[in-house]
Short mmCIF file of C-alpha atoms and ligand atoms in Angstrom, two decimals:
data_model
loop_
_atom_site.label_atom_id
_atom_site.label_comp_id
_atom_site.label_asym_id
_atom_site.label_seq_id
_atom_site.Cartn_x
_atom_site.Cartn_y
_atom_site.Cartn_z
CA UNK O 120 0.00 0.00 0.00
CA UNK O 121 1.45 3.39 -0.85
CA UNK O 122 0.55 6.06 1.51
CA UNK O 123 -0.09 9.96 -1.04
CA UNK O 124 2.67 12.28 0.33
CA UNK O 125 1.25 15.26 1.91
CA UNK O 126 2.73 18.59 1.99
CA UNK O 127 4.40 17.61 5.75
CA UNK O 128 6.31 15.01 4.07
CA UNK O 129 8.30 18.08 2.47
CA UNK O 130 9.14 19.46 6.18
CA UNK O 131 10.08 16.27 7.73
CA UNK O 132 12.38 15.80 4.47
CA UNK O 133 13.92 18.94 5.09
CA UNK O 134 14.19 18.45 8.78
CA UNK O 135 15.50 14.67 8.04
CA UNK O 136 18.14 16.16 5.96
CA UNK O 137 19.32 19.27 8.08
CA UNK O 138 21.71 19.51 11.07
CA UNK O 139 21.70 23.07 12.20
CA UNK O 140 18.70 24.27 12.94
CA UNK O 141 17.06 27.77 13.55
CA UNK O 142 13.35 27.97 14.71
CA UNK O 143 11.63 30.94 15.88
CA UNK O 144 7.77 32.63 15.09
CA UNK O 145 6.25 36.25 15.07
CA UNK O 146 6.77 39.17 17.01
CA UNK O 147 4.93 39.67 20.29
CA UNK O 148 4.70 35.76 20.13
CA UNK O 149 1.61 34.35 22.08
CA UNK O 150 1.11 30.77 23.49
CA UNK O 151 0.99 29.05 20.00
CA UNK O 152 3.88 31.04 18.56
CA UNK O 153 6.09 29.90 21.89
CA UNK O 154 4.45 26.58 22.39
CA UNK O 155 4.84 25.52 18.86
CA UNK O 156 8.57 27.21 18.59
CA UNK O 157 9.38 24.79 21.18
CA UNK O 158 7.57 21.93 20.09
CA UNK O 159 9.45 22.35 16.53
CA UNK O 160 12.72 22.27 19.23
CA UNK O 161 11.58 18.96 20.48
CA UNK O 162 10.55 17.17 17.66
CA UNK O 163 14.06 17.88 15.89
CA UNK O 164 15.77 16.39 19.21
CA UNK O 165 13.36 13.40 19.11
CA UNK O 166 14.97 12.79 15.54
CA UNK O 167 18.24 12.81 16.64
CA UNK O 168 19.10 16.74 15.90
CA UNK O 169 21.05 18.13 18.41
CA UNK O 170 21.80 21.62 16.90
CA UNK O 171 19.05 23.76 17.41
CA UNK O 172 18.74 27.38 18.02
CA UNK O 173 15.25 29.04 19.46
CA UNK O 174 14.98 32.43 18.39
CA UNK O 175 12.36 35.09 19.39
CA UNK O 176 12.44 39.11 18.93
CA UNK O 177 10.22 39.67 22.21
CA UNK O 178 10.87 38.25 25.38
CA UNK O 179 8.83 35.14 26.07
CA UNK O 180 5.73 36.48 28.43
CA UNK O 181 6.12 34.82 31.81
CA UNK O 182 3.09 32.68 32.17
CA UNK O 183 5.21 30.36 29.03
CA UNK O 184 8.45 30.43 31.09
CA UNK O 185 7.95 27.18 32.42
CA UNK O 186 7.57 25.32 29.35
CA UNK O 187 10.51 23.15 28.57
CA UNK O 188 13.53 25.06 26.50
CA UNK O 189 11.93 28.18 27.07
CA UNK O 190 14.94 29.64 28.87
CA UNK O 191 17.10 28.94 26.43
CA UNK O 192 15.29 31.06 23.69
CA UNK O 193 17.52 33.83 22.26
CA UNK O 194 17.27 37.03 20.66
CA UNK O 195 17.86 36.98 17.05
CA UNK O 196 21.33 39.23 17.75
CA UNK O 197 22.32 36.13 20.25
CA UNK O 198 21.28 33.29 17.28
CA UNK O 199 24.86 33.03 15.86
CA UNK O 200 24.65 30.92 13.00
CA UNK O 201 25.16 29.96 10.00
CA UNK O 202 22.32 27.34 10.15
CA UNK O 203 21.10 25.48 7.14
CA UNK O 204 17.89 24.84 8.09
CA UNK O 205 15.31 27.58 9.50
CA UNK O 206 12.08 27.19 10.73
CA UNK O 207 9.60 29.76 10.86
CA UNK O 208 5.89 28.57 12.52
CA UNK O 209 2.12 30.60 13.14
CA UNK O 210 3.97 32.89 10.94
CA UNK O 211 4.08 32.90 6.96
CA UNK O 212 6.27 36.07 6.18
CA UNK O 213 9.90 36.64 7.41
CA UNK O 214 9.57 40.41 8.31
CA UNK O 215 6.64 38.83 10.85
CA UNK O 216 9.80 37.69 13.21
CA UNK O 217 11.68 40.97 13.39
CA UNK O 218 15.49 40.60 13.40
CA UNK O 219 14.71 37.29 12.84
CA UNK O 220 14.41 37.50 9.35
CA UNK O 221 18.30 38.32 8.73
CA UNK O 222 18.65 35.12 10.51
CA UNK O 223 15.71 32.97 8.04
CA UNK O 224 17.05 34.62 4.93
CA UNK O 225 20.78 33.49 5.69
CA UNK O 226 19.77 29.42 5.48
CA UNK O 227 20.14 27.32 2.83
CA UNK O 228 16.24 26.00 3.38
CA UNK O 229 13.82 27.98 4.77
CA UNK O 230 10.46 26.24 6.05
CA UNK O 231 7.40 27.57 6.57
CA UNK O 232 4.29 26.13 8.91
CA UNK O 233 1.50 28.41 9.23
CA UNK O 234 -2.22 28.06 9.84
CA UNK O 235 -3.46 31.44 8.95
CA UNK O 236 -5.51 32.50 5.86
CA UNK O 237 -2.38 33.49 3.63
CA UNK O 238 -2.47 34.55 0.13
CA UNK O 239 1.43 34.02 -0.15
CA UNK O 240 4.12 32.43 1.86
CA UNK O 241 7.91 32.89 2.19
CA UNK O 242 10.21 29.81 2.14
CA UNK O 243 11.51 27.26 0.05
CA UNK O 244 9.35 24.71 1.88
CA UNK O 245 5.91 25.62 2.83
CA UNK O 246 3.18 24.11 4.50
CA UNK O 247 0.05 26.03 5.16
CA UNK O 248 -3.13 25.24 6.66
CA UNK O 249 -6.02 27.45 8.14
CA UNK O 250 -7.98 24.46 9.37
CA UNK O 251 -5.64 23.83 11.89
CA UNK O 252 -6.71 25.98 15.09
CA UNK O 253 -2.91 26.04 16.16
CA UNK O 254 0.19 25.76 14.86
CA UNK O 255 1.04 23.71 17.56
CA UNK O 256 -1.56 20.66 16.14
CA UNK O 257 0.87 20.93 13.30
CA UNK O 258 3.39 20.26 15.17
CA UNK O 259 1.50 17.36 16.56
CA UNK O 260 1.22 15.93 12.84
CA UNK O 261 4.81 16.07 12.21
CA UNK O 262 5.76 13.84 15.16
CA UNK O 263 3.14 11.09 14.17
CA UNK O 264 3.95 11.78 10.80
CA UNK O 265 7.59 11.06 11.50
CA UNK O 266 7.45 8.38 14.08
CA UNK O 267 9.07 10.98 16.71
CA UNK O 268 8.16 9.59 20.27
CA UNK O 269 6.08 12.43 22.17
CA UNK O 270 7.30 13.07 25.13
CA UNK O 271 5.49 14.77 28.10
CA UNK O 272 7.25 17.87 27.42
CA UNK O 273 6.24 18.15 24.04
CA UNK O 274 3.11 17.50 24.65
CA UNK O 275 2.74 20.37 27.46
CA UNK O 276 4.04 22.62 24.68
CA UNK O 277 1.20 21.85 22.21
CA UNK O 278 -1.26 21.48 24.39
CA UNK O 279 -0.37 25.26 25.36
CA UNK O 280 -0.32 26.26 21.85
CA UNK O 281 -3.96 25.08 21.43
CA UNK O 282 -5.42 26.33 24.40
CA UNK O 283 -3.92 29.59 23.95
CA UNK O 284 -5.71 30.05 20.24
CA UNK O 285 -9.02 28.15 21.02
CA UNK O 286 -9.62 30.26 24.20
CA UNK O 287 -9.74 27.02 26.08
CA UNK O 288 -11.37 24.89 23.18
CA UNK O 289 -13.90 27.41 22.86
CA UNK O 290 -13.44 29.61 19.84
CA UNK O 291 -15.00 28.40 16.32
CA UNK O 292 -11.38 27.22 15.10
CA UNK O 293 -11.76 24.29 17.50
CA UNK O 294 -12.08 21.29 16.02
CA UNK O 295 -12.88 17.90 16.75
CA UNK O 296 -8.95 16.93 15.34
CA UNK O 297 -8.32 19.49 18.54
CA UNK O 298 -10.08 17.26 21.07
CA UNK O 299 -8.62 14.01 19.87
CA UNK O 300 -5.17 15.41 19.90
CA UNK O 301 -5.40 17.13 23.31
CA UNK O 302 -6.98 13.57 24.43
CA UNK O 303 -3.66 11.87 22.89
CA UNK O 304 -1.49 14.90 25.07
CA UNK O 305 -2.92 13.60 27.89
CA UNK O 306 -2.32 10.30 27.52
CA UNK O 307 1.66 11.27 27.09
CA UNK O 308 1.03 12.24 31.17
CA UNK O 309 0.17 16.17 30.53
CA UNK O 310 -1.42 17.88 33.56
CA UNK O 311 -4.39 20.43 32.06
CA UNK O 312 -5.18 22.03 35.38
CA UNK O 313 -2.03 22.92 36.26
CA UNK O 314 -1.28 24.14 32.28
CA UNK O 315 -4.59 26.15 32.39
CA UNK O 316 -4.14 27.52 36.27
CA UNK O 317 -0.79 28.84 34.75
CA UNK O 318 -1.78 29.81 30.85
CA UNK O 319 -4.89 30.65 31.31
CA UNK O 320 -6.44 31.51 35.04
CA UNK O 321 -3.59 33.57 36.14
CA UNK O 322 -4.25 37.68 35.98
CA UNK O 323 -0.86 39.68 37.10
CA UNK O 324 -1.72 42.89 38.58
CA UNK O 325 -0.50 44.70 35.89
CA UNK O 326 -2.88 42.94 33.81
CA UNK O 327 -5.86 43.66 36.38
CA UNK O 328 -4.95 47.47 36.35
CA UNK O 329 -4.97 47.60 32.66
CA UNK O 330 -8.32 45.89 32.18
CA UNK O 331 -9.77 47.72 34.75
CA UNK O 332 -8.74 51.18 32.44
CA UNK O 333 -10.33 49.37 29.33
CA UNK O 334 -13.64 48.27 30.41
CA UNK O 335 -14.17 51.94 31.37
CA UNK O 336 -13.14 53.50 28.08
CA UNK O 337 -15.42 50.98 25.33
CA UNK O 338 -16.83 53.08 22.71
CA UNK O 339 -19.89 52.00 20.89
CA UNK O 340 -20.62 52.59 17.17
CA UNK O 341 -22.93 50.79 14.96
CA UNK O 342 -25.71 50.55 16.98
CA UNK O 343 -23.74 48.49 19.55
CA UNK O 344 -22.48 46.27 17.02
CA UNK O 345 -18.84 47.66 16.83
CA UNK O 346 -17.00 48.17 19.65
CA UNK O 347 -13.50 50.09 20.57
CA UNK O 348 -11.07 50.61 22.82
CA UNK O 349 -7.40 52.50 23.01
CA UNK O 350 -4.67 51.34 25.15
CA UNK O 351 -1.55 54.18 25.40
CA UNK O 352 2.07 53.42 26.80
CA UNK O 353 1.87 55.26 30.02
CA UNK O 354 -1.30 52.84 30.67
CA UNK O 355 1.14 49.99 30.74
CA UNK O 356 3.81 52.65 32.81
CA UNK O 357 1.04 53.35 35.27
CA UNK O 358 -0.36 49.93 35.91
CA UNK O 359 2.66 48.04 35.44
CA UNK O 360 1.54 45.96 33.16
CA UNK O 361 3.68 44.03 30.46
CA UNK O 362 3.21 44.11 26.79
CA UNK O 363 1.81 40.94 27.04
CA UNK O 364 -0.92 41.29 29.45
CA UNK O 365 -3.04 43.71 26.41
CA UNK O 366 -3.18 39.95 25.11
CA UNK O 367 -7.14 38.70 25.81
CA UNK O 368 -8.15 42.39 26.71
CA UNK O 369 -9.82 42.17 23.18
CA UNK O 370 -12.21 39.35 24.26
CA UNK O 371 -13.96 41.49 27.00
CA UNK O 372 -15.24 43.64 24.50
CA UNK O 373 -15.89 40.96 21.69
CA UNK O 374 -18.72 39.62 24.53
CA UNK O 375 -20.46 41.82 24.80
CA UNK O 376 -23.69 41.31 23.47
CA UNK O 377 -24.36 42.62 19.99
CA UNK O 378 -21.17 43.33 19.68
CA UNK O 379 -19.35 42.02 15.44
CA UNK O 380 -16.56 44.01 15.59
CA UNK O 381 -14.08 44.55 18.35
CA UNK O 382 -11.31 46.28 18.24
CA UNK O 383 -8.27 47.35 20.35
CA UNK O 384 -5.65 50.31 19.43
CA UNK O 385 -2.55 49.90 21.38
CA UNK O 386 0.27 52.56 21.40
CA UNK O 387 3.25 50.40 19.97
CA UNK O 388 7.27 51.58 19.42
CA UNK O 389 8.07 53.91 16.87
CA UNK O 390 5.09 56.32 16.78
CA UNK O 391 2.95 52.97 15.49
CA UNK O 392 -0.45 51.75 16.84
CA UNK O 393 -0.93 48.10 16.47
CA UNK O 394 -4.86 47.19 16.08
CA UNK O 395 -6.57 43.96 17.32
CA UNK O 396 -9.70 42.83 15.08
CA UNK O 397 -12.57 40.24 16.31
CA UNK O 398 -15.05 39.81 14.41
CA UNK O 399 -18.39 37.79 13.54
CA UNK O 400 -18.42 35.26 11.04
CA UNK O 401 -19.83 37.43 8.57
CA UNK O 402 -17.20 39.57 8.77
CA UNK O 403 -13.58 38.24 7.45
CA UNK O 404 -11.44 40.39 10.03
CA UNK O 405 -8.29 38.60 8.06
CA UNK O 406 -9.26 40.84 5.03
CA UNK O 407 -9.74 43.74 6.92
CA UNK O 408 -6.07 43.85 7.87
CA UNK O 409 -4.48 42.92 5.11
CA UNK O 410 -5.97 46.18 3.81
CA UNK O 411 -3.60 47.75 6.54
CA UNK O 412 -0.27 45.41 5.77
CA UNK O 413 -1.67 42.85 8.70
CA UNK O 414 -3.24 39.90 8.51
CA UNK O 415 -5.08 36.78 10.55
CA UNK O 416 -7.87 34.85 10.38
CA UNK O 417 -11.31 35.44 9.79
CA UNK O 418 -12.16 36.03 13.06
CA UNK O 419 -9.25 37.24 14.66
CA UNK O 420 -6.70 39.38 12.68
CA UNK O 421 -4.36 42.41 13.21
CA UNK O 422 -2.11 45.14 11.91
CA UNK O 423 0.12 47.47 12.71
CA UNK O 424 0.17 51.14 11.13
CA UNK O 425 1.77 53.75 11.43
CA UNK O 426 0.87 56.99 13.26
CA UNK O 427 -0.91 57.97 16.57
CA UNK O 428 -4.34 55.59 18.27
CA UNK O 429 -6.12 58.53 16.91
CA UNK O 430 -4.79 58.34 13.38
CA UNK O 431 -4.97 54.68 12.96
CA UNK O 432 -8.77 54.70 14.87
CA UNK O 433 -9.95 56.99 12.41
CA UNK O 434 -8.22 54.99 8.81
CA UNK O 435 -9.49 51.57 10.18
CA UNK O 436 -13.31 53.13 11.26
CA UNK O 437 -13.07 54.91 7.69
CA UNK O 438 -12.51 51.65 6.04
CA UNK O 439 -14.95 49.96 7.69
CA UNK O 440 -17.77 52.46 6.77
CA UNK O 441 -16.48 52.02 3.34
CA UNK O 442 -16.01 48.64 2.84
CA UNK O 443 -18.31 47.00 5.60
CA UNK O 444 -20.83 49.46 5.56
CA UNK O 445 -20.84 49.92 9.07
CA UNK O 446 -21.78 53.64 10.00
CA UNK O 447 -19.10 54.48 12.80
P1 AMP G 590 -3.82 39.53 18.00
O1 AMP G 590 -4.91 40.52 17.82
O2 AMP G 590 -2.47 40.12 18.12
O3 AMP G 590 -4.15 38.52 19.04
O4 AMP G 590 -3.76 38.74 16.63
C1 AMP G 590 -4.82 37.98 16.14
C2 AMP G 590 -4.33 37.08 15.03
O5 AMP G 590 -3.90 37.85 13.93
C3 AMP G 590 -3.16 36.21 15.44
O6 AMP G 590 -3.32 34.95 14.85
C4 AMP G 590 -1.97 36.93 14.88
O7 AMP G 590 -0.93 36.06 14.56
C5 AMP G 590 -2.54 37.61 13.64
N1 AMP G 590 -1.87 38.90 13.42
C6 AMP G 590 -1.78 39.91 14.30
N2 AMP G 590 -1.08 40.95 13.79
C7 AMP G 590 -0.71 40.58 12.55
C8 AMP G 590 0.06 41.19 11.50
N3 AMP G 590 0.58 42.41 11.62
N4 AMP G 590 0.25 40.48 10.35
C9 AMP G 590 -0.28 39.25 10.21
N5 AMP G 590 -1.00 38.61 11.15
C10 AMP G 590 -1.22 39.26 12.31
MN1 MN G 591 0.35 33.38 17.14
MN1 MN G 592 -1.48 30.49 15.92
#
């Protein structure tokens, strides 16, 4: 019996073949983007690779600093090199990573593993698929795929990846593939109370303050059915909050009822304001941001523009009267 090769046959070729290895995933990298980065780590050791480099522009947020390898992720000006394999994963364009992408661009193959909606992908090997809810289930594929023992470790890495973009196996991306992996992830010994007490069910205080400034400024447009919210540096100087804890805020105003559109403008570096997009079904938030260099998926996309909260508030709510017919 001959078994069709699928596109993950490509990446385990490439991985089969390599022997220095660079992996690493977006900026601002969330649960999947860490979770899977480190899964990618694993996998390579479980097939014998033992030179392998995890890069990431942005520190790793704390609640992921207990996942295995995680303290020995590096800053692309730390990566050293040359490698001759790189790795990028929830990610499909270099310039995603930051510095990274010196570091992609310098290796002989350059593999790509993405589950957004992507119109084109960098890399000499790509494999893309939206209806995968995380990276991290690809990552799951490619060590059944390739025979690769999963180890607890592993395991707690995807299964952070997955509850980190499902919200908990609760978003519409969840799948019933999700449930029988995370059932398999448990099986290799995982513990998911003590991954979701950490991941999930743990506010800082920073965190707290900052919410606690965004549920008092929501505007409403639309009727109700779009709703908005700014988030400025000194909010993060004044609550002492992280960059990471903004991550989430955005769901506090996507529930509220009525609501199709949420959005959240945060202050970023550079004079830029980097916009958060959940929408509806009905409503392909992916598209939206592409319009403004971003991207996604359909229900949960963002970009980053440049000028001031109130410059990018008023091109993204002038876009979506235009193209959405929203009246904001
Ligand atoms: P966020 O609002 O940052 O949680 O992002 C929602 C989704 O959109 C995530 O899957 C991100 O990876 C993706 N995304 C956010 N910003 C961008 C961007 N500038 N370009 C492409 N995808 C993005
Ligand atoms: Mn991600
Ligand atoms: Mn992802």
């Amino acid at each position: 019996m001959t078994i069709a090769t699928h596109e993950f046959d490509y990446v385990l070729e490439a991985f089969r073949e390599g022997t220095r290895f660079v992996v690493t995933s977006h900026v601002s990298p969330d649960g999947d983007a860490i979770g899977s980065v480190l899964g990618i780590a694993h996998l390579l050791r479980g097939m014998g690779k033992r030179d392998v480099t995890c890069v990431l522009e942005d520190p790793v947020p704390r609640v992921y600093t207990w996942l295995d390898g995680a303290d020995a992720i590096v800053t692309p000006d730390r990566a050293g090199g040359p490698f001759d394999t790189a790795v990028l994963i929830d990610a499909h364009a270099g310039d995603r990573s930051g510095r990274s992408a010196a570091v992609l661009n310098g290796a002989d193959t350059f593999v790509v593993i993405d589950h957004h909606l992507v119109e084109r992908a960098d890399g000499h090997v790509k494999w893309v698929d939206p209806t995968y809810a995380a990276a991290g289930e690809m990552v799951y594929d490619l060590f059944m795929r390739g025979g690769v023992p999963l180890t607890k470790a592993a395991a707690e890495c995807i299964y952070t990846a997955q509850t980190t973009d499902t919200g908990s196996f609760r978003y519409s991306n969840t799948t019933a593939r999700s449930h029988r992996i995370a059932s398999v992830l448990m099986d290799a010994g995982i513990d998911i109370r003590a991954i979701t007490e950490r991941v999930i069910d743990t506010m800082s205080r920073g965190k707290y303050g900052l919410l606690q400034r965004v549920l008092g400024r929501i505007q409403f447009g639309a009727g109700g059915t779009v709703a908005h919210a700014a988030i400025y540096a000194n909010d993060l100087a004044e609550t002492g909050a992280l960059p990471e804890d903004t991550d989430g805020l955005i769901n506090y105003l996507r529930n509220i009822e009525g609501v199709r559109v949420a959005m959240i403008f945060r202050e970023a570096k550079d004079g830029k304001t980097k916009v958060s997009f959940r929408t509806q079904a009905d409503l392909n938030a992916a598209d939206i941001c592409r319009a403004f260099g971003g991207g996604g998926h359909a229900v949960a996309a963002g970009a980053t523009l440049e000028g001031t909260i109130a410059e990018a508030r008023g091109k993204v709510l002038a876009h979506l009267r235009a193209h959405a017919g929203l009246d904001v």
